[in-house]
CSV table of C-alpha atoms in Angstrom, one decimal:
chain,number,residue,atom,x,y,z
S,22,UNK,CA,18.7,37.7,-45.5
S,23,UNK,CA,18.0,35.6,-43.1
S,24,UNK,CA,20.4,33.9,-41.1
S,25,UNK,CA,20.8,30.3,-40.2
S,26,UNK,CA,21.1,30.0,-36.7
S,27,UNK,CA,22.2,26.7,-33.9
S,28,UNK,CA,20.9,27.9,-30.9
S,29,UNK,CA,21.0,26.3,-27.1
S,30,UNK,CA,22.4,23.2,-28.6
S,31,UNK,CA,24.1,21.2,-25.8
S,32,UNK,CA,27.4,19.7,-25.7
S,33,UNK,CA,29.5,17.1,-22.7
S,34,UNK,CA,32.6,18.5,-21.5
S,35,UNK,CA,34.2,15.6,-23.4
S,36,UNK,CA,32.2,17.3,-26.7
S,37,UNK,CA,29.4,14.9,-27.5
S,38,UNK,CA,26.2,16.3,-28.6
S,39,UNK,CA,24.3,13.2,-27.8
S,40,UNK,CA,24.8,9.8,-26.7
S,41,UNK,CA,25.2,6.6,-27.9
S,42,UNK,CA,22.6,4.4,-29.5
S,43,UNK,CA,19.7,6.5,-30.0
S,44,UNK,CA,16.5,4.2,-30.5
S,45,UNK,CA,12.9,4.9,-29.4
S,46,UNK,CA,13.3,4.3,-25.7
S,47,UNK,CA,16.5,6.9,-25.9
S,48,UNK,CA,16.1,9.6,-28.2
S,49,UNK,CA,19.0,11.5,-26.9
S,50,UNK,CA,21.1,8.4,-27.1
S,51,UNK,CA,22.1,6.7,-23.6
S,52,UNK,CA,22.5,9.0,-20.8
S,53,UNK,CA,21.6,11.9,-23.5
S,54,UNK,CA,19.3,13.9,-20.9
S,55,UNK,CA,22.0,14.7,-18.7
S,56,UNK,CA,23.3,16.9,-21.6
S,57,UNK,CA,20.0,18.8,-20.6
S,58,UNK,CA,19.9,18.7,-17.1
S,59,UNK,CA,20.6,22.6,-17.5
S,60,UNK,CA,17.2,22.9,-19.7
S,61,UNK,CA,14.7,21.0,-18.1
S,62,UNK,CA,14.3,23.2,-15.5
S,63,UNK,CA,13.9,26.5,-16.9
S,64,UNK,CA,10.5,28.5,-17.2
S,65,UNK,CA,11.0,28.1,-20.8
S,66,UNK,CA,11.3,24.5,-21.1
S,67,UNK,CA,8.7,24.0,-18.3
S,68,UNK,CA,5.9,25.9,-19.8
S,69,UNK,CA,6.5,24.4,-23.5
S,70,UNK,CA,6.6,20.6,-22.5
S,71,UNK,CA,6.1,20.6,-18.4
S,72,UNK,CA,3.7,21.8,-15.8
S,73,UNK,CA,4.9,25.5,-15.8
S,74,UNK,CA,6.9,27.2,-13.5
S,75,UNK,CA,10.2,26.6,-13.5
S,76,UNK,CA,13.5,28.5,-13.2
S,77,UNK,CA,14.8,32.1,-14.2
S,78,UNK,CA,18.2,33.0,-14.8
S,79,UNK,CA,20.9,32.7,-17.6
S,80,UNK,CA,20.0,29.8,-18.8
S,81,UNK,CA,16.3,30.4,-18.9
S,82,UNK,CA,17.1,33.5,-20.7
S,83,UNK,CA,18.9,31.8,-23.4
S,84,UNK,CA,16.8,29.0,-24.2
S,85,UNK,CA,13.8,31.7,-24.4
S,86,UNK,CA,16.2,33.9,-27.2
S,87,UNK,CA,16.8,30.1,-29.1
S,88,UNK,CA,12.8,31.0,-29.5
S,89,UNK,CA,12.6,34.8,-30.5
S,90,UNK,CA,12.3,34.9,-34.1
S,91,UNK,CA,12.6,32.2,-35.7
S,92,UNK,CA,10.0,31.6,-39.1
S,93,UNK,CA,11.1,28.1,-39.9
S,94,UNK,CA,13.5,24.8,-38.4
S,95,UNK,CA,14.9,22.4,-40.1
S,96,UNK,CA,15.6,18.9,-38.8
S,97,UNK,CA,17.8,15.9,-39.2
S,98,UNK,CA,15.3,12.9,-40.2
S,99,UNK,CA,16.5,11.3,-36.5
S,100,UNK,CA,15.5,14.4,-34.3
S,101,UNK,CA,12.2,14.2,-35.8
S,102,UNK,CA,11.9,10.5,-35.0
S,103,UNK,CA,13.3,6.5,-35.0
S,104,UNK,CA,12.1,5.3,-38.1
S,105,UNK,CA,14.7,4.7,-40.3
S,106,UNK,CA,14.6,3.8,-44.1
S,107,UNK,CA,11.0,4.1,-46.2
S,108,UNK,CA,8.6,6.0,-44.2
S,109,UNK,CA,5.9,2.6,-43.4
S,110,UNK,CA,2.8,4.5,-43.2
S,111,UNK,CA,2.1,8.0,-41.4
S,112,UNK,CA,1.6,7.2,-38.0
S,113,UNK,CA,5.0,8.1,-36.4
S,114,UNK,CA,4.0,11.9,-35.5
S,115,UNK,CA,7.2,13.1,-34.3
S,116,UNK,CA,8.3,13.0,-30.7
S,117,UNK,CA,6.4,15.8,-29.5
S,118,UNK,CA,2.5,14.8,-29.5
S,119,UNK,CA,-0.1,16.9,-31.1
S,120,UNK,CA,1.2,20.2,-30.9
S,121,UNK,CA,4.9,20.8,-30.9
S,122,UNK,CA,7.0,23.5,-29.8
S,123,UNK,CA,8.0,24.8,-33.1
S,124,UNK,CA,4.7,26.7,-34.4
S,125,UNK,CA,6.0,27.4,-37.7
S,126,UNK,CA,7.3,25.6,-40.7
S,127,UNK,CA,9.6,22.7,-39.9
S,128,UNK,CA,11.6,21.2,-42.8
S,129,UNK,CA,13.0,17.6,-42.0
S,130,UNK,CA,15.2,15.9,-44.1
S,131,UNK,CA,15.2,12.6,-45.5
S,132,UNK,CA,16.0,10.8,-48.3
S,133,UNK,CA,12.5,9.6,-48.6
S,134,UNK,CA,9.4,11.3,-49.4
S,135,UNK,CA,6.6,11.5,-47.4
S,136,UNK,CA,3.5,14.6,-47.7
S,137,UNK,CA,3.3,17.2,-45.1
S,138,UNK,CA,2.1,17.0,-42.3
S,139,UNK,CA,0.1,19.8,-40.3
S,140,UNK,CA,0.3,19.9,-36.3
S,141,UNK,CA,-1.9,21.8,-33.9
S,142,UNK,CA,-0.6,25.0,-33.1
S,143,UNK,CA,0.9,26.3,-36.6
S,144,UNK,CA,3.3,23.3,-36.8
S,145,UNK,CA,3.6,21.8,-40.0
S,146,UNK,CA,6.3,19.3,-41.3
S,147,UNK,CA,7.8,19.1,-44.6
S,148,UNK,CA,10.3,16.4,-45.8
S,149,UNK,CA,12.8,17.6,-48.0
S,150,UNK,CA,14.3,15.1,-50.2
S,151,UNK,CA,16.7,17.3,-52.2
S,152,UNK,CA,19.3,17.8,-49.6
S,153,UNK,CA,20.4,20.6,-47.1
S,154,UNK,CA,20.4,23.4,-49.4
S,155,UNK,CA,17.4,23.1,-50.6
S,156,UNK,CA,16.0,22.4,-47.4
S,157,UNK,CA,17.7,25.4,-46.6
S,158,UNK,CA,16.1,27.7,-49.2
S,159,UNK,CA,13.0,26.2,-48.7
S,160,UNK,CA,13.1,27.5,-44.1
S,161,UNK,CA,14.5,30.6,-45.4
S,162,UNK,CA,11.2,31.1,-47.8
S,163,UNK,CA,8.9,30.2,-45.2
S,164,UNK,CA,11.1,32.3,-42.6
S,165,UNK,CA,10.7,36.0,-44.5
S,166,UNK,CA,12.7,38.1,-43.0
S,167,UNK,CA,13.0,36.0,-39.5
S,168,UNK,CA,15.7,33.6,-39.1
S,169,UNK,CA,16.0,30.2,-39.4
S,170,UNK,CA,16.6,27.2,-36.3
S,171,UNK,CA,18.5,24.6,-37.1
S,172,UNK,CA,17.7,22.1,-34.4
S,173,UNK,CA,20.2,19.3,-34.9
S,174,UNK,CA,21.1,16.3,-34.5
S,175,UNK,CA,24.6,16.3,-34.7
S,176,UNK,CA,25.2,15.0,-38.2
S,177,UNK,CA,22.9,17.3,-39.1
S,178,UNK,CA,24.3,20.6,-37.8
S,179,UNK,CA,28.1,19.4,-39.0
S,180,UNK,CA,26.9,18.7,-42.3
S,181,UNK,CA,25.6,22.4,-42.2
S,182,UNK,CA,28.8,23.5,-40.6
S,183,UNK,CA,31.1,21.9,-42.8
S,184,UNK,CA,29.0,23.4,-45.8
S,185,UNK,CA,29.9,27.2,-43.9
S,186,UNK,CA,25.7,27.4,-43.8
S,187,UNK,CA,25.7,28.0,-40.4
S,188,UNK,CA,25.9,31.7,-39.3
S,189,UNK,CA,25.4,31.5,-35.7
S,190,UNK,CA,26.2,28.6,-33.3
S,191,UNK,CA,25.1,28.9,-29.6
S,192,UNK,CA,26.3,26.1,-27.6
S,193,UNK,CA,25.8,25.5,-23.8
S,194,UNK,CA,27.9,23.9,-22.2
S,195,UNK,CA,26.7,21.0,-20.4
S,196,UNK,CA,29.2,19.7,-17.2
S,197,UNK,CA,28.6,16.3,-17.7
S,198,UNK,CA,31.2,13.7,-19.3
S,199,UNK,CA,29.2,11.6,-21.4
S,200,UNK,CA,32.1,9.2,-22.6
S,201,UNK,CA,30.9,8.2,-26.1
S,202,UNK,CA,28.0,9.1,-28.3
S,203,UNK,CA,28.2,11.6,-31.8
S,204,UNK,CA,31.2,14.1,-31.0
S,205,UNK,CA,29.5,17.7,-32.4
S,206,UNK,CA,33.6,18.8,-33.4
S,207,UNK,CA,35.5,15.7,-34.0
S,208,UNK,CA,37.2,15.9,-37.3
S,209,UNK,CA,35.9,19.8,-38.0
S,210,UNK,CA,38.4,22.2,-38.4
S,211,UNK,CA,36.1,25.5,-37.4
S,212,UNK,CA,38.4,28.1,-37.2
S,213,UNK,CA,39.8,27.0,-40.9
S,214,UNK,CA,35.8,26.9,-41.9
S,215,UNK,CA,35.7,30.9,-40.6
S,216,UNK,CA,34.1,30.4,-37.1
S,217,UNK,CA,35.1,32.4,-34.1
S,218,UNK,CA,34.1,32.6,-31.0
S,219,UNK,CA,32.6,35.9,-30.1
S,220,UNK,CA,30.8,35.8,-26.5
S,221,UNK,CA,30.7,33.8,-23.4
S,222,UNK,CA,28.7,33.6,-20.8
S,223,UNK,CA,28.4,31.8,-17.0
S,224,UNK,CA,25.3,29.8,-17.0
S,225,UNK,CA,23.4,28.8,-14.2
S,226,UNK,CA,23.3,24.9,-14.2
S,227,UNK,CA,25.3,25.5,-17.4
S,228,UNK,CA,28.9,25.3,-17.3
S,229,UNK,CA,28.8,28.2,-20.0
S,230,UNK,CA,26.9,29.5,-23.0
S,231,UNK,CA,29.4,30.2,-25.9
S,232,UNK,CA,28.4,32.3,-29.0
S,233,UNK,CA,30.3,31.3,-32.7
S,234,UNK,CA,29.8,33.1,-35.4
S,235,UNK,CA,31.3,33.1,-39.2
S,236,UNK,CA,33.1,35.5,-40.4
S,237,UNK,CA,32.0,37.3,-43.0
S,238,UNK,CA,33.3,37.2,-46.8
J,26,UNK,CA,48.2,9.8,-0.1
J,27,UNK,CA,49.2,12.4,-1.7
J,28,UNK,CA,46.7,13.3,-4.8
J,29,UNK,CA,48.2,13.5,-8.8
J,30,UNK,CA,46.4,16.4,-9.6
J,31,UNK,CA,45.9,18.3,-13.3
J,32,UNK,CA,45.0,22.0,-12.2
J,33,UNK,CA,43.9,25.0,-14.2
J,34,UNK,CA,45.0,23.1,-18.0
J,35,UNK,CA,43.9,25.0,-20.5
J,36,UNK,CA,41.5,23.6,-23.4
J,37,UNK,CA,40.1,25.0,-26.6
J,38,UNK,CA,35.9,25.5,-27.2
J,39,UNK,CA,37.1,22.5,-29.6
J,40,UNK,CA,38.6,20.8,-27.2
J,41,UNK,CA,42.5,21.0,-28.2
J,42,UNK,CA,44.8,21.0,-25.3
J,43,UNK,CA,48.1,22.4,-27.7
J,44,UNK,CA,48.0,24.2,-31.3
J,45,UNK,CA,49.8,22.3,-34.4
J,46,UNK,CA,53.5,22.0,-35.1
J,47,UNK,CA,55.4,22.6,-31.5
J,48,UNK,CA,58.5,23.4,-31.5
J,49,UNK,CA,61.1,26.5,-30.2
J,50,UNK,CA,59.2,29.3,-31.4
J,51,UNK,CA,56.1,27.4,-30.6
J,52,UNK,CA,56.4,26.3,-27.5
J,53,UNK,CA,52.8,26.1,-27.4
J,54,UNK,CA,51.7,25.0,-30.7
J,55,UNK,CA,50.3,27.1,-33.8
J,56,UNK,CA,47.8,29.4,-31.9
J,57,UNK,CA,48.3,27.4,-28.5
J,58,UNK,CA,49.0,30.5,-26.4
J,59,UNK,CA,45.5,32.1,-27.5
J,60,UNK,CA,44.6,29.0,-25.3
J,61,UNK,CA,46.4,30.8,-22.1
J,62,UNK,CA,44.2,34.4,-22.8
J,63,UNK,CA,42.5,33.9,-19.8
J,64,UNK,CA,46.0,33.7,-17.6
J,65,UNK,CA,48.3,35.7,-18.8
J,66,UNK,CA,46.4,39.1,-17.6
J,67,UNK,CA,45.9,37.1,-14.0
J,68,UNK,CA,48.1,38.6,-11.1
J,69,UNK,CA,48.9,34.7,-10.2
J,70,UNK,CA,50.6,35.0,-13.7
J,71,UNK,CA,52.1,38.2,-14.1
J,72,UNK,CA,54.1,38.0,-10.5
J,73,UNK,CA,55.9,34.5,-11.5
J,74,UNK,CA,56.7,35.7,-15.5
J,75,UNK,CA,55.7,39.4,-16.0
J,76,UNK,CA,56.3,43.1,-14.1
J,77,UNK,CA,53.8,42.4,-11.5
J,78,UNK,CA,50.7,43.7,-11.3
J,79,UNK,CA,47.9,41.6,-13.1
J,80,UNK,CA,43.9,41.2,-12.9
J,81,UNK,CA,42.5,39.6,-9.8
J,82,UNK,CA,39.0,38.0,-9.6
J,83,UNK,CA,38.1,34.0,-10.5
J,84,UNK,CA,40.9,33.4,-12.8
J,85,UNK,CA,43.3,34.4,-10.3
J,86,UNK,CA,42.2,32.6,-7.6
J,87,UNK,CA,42.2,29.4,-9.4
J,88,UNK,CA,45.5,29.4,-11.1
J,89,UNK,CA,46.6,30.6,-7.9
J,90,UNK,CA,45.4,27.6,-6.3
J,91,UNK,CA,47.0,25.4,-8.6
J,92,UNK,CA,50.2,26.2,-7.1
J,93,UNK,CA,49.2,25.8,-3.2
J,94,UNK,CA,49.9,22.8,-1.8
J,95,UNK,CA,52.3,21.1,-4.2
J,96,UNK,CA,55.3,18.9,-3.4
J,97,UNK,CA,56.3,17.9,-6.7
J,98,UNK,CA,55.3,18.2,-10.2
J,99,UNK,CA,55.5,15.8,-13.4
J,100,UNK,CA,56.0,17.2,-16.8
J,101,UNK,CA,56.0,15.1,-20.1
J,102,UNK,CA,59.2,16.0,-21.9
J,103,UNK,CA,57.8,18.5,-24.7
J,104,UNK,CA,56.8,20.5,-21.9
J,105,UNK,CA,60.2,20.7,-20.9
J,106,UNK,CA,61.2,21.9,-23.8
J,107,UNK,CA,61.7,21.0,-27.9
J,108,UNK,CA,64.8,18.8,-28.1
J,109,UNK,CA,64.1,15.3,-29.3
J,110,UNK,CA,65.9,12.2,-29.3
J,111,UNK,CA,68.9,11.6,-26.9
J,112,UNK,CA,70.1,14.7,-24.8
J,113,UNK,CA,73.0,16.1,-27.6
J,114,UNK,CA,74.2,18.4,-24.2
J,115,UNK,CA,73.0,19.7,-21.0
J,116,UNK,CA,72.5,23.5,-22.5
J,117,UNK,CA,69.0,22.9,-22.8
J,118,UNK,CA,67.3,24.2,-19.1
J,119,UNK,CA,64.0,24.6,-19.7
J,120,UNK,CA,61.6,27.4,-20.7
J,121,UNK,CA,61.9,29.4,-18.3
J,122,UNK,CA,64.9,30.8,-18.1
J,123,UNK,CA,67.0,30.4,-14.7
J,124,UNK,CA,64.4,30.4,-11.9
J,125,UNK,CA,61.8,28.3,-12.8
J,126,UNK,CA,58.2,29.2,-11.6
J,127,UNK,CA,57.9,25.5,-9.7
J,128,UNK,CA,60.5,25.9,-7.1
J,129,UNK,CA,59.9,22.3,-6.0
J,130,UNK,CA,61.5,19.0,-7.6
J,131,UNK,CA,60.2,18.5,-11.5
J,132,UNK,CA,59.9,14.6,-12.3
J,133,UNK,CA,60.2,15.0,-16.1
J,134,UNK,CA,59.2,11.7,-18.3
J,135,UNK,CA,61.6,11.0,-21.1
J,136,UNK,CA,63.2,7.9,-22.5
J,137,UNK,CA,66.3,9.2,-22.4
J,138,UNK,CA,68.7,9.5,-19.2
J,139,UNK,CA,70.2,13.0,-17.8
J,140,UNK,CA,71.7,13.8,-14.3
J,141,UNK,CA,69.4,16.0,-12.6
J,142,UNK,CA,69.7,19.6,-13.0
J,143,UNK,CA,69.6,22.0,-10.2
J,144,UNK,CA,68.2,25.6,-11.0
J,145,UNK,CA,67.5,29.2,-8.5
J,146,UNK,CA,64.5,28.7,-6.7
J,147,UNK,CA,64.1,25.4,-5.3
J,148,UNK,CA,63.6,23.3,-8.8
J,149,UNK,CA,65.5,20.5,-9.8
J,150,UNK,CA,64.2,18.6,-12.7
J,151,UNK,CA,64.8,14.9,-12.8
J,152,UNK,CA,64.4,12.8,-16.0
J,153,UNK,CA,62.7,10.0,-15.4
J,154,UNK,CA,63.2,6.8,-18.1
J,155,UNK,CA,61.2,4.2,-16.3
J,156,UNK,CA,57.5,5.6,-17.3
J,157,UNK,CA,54.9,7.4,-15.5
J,158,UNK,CA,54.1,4.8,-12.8
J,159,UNK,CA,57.8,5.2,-11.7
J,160,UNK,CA,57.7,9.2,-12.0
J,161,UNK,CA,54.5,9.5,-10.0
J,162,UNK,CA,56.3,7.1,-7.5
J,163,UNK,CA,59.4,9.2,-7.2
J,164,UNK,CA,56.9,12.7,-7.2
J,165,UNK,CA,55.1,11.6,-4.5
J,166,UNK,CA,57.6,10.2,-2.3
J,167,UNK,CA,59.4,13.6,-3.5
J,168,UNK,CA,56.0,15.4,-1.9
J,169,UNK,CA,55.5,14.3,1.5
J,170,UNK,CA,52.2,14.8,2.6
J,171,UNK,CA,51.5,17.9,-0.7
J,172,UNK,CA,49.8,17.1,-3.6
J,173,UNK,CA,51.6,15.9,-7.2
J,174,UNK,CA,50.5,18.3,-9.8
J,175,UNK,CA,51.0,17.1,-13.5
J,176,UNK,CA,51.4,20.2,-15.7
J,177,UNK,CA,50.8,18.3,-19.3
J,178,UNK,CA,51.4,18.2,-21.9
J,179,UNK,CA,48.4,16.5,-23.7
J,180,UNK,CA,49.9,13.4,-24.0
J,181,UNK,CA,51.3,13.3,-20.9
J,182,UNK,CA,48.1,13.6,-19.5
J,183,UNK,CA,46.3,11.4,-21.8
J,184,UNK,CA,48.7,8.5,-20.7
J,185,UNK,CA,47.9,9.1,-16.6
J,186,UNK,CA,44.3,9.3,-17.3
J,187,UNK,CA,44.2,6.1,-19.2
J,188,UNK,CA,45.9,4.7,-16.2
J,189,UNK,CA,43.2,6.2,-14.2
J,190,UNK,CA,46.2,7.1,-11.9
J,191,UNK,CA,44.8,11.5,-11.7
J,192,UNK,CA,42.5,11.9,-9.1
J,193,UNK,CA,41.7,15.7,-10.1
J,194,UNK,CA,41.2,17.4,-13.2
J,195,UNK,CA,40.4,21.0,-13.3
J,196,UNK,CA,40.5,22.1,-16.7
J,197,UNK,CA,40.1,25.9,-17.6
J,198,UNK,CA,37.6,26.0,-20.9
J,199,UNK,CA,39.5,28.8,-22.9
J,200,UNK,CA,36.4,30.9,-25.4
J,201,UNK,CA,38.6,29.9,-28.4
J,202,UNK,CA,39.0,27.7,-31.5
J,203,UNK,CA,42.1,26.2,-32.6
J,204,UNK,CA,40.4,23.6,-35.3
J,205,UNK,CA,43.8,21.6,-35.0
J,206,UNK,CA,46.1,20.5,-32.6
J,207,UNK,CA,46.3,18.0,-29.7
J,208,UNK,CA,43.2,17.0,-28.4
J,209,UNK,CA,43.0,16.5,-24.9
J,210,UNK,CA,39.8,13.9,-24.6
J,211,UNK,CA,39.5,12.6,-27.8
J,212,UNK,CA,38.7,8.7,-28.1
J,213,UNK,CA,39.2,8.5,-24.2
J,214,UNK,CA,36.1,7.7,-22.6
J,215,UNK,CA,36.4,9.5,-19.1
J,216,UNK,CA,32.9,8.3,-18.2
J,217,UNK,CA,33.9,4.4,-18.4
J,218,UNK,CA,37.6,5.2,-16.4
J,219,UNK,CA,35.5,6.5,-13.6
J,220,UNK,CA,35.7,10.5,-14.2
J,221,UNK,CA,32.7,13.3,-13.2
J,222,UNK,CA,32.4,16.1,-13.0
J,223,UNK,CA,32.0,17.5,-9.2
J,224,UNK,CA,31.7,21.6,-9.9
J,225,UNK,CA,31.9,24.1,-12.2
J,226,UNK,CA,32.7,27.7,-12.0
J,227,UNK,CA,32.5,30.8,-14.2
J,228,UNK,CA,35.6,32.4,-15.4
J,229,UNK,CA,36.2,35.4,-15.9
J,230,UNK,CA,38.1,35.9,-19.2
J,231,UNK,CA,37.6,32.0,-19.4
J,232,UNK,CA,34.5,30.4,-20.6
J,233,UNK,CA,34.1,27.9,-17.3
J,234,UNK,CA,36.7,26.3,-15.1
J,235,UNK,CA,35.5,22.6,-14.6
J,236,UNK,CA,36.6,20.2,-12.1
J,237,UNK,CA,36.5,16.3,-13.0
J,238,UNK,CA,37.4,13.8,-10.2
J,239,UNK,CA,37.8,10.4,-10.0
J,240,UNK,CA,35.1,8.3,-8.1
J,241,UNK,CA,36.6,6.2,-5.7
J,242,UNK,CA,36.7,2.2,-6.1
């Protein structure tokens, strides 16, 4: 089957996985983008969103795998925008323009309904109202035998974690001290929910890439 | 002036700087000393507590250079050992054993008064009952023109940093979970008290050594 997968999600030092007070000017939450200061500047960041070029290394490496594939994501409602409540109309398109990165199905959840919504390039957006199961069953349909991204936020991925529905957890290590924001552990006792930490490695503007998996049974 | 400085403490993926439930066979907390996997194999460590030998490489080095340069160190009192309450005799020396690995004087924070106690090797721990304004007062008068290094325990080191009073903070990110325990940063916002971080390294058996200073002013 397959597997469920958090991949080249950034954390602070301190263990925030954004910051604090996320709106439409600061959809990483203030001083959120320094969590990412390791990203921007790959090849693989650069040629999706930037100019191209950009850097090789570790770090480039790993964001490229966080790529390889992957048939569907699923999204919290906030990583796919800034409206909250009642969807007002349809004109909030997500943050990424006309053609996002994703290129396959991308289920984003909400607790209000709203039709799909088809992007250049093999996106297309579909809000799942049922809850993260079934928004799960639904990726892993559309994923066939690739695996599915789950791209955050935070509240989304603990959710996930806490529900032991996450089977792989790549986090990069950002070293920056971010101070408040939406702590990505707080509260979540890992090891009891069956995670380990199998790998590490040295990243390049990354402080490290570390690889948690569940144990089986 | 000499510098208070936290060097080569240990934290969990998670965060924790201790397991659960210390006490005399858990010096270190439930699952704290999976924390110190990255030391105990180093050379620095092996020479001061095991039959020599030991790995060399980044590890080493910087636990190595956590001793260099020190006049005096502070420890909280569970570092010292598990006793609570008032002293009930003096037969309680330590962990260590006769020659303690610090072989300079050991300003140890506790609310409740002892004569100093000499031991082989150059340390002689003194109890300190006037707080850790007093203690860093009488460690760095104790260390000349050296550094002060503050050895934990979480709490210990929770209290200084609130007091914005360490000017260094290297901590050593260990590729574990512990889920539970004592956590080092948690609801301290580092960021606001003036902390960055300056440098990061790779470890070797450790995920990343980070070091956090204090901007001046």
């Amino acid at each position: 089957m397959s597997r469920l997968r958090v991949l080249a999600f950034s954390i602070s030092l301190d263990g925030f996985g954004a910051g604090p007070g996320q709106d439409l000017e600061h959809p990483l939450g203030v001083g959120g983008p320094e969590l990412f200061e390791w990203l921007f500047p790959t090849r693989t960041f650069q040629e999706m969103h930037g100019s191209g070029g950009g850097e090789t290394g570790v770090d480039d490496e790993v964001a490229a795998r966080g790529f390889e594939n992957i048939g569907a994501w699923i999204l919290g409602r906030n990583m796919f925008g800034p409206v909250r409540g009642p969807w007002p109309d349809e004109s909030w398109r997500g943050w990424w323009g006309e053609e996002p990165p994703y290129h396959v199905p991308v289920f984003v959840l909400t607790r209000h309904p709203r039709a799909p919504l088809a992007m250049k390039g093999g996106t297309v957006f579909h809000f799942v109202t049922e809850g993260i199961e079934a928004a799960l069953a639904r990726a892993r349909a559309a994923a066939g035998d690739r695996d599915v991204r789950l791209g955050g936020g935070v509240a989304t991925i603990r959710q996930y974690l806490q529900a032991r529905l996450v089977d792989e957890l790549h986090l990069a290590i950002s070293p920056v001290l971010l101070g408040q924001g939406e702590h990505l552990l707080g509260g979540l006792d890992l090891r009891a929910l069956g995670y380990a930490c199998t790998r590490h490695i040295a990243g390049s503007r990354a402080a490290a890439h570390v690889f948690l998996e569940k144990r089986q049974g």
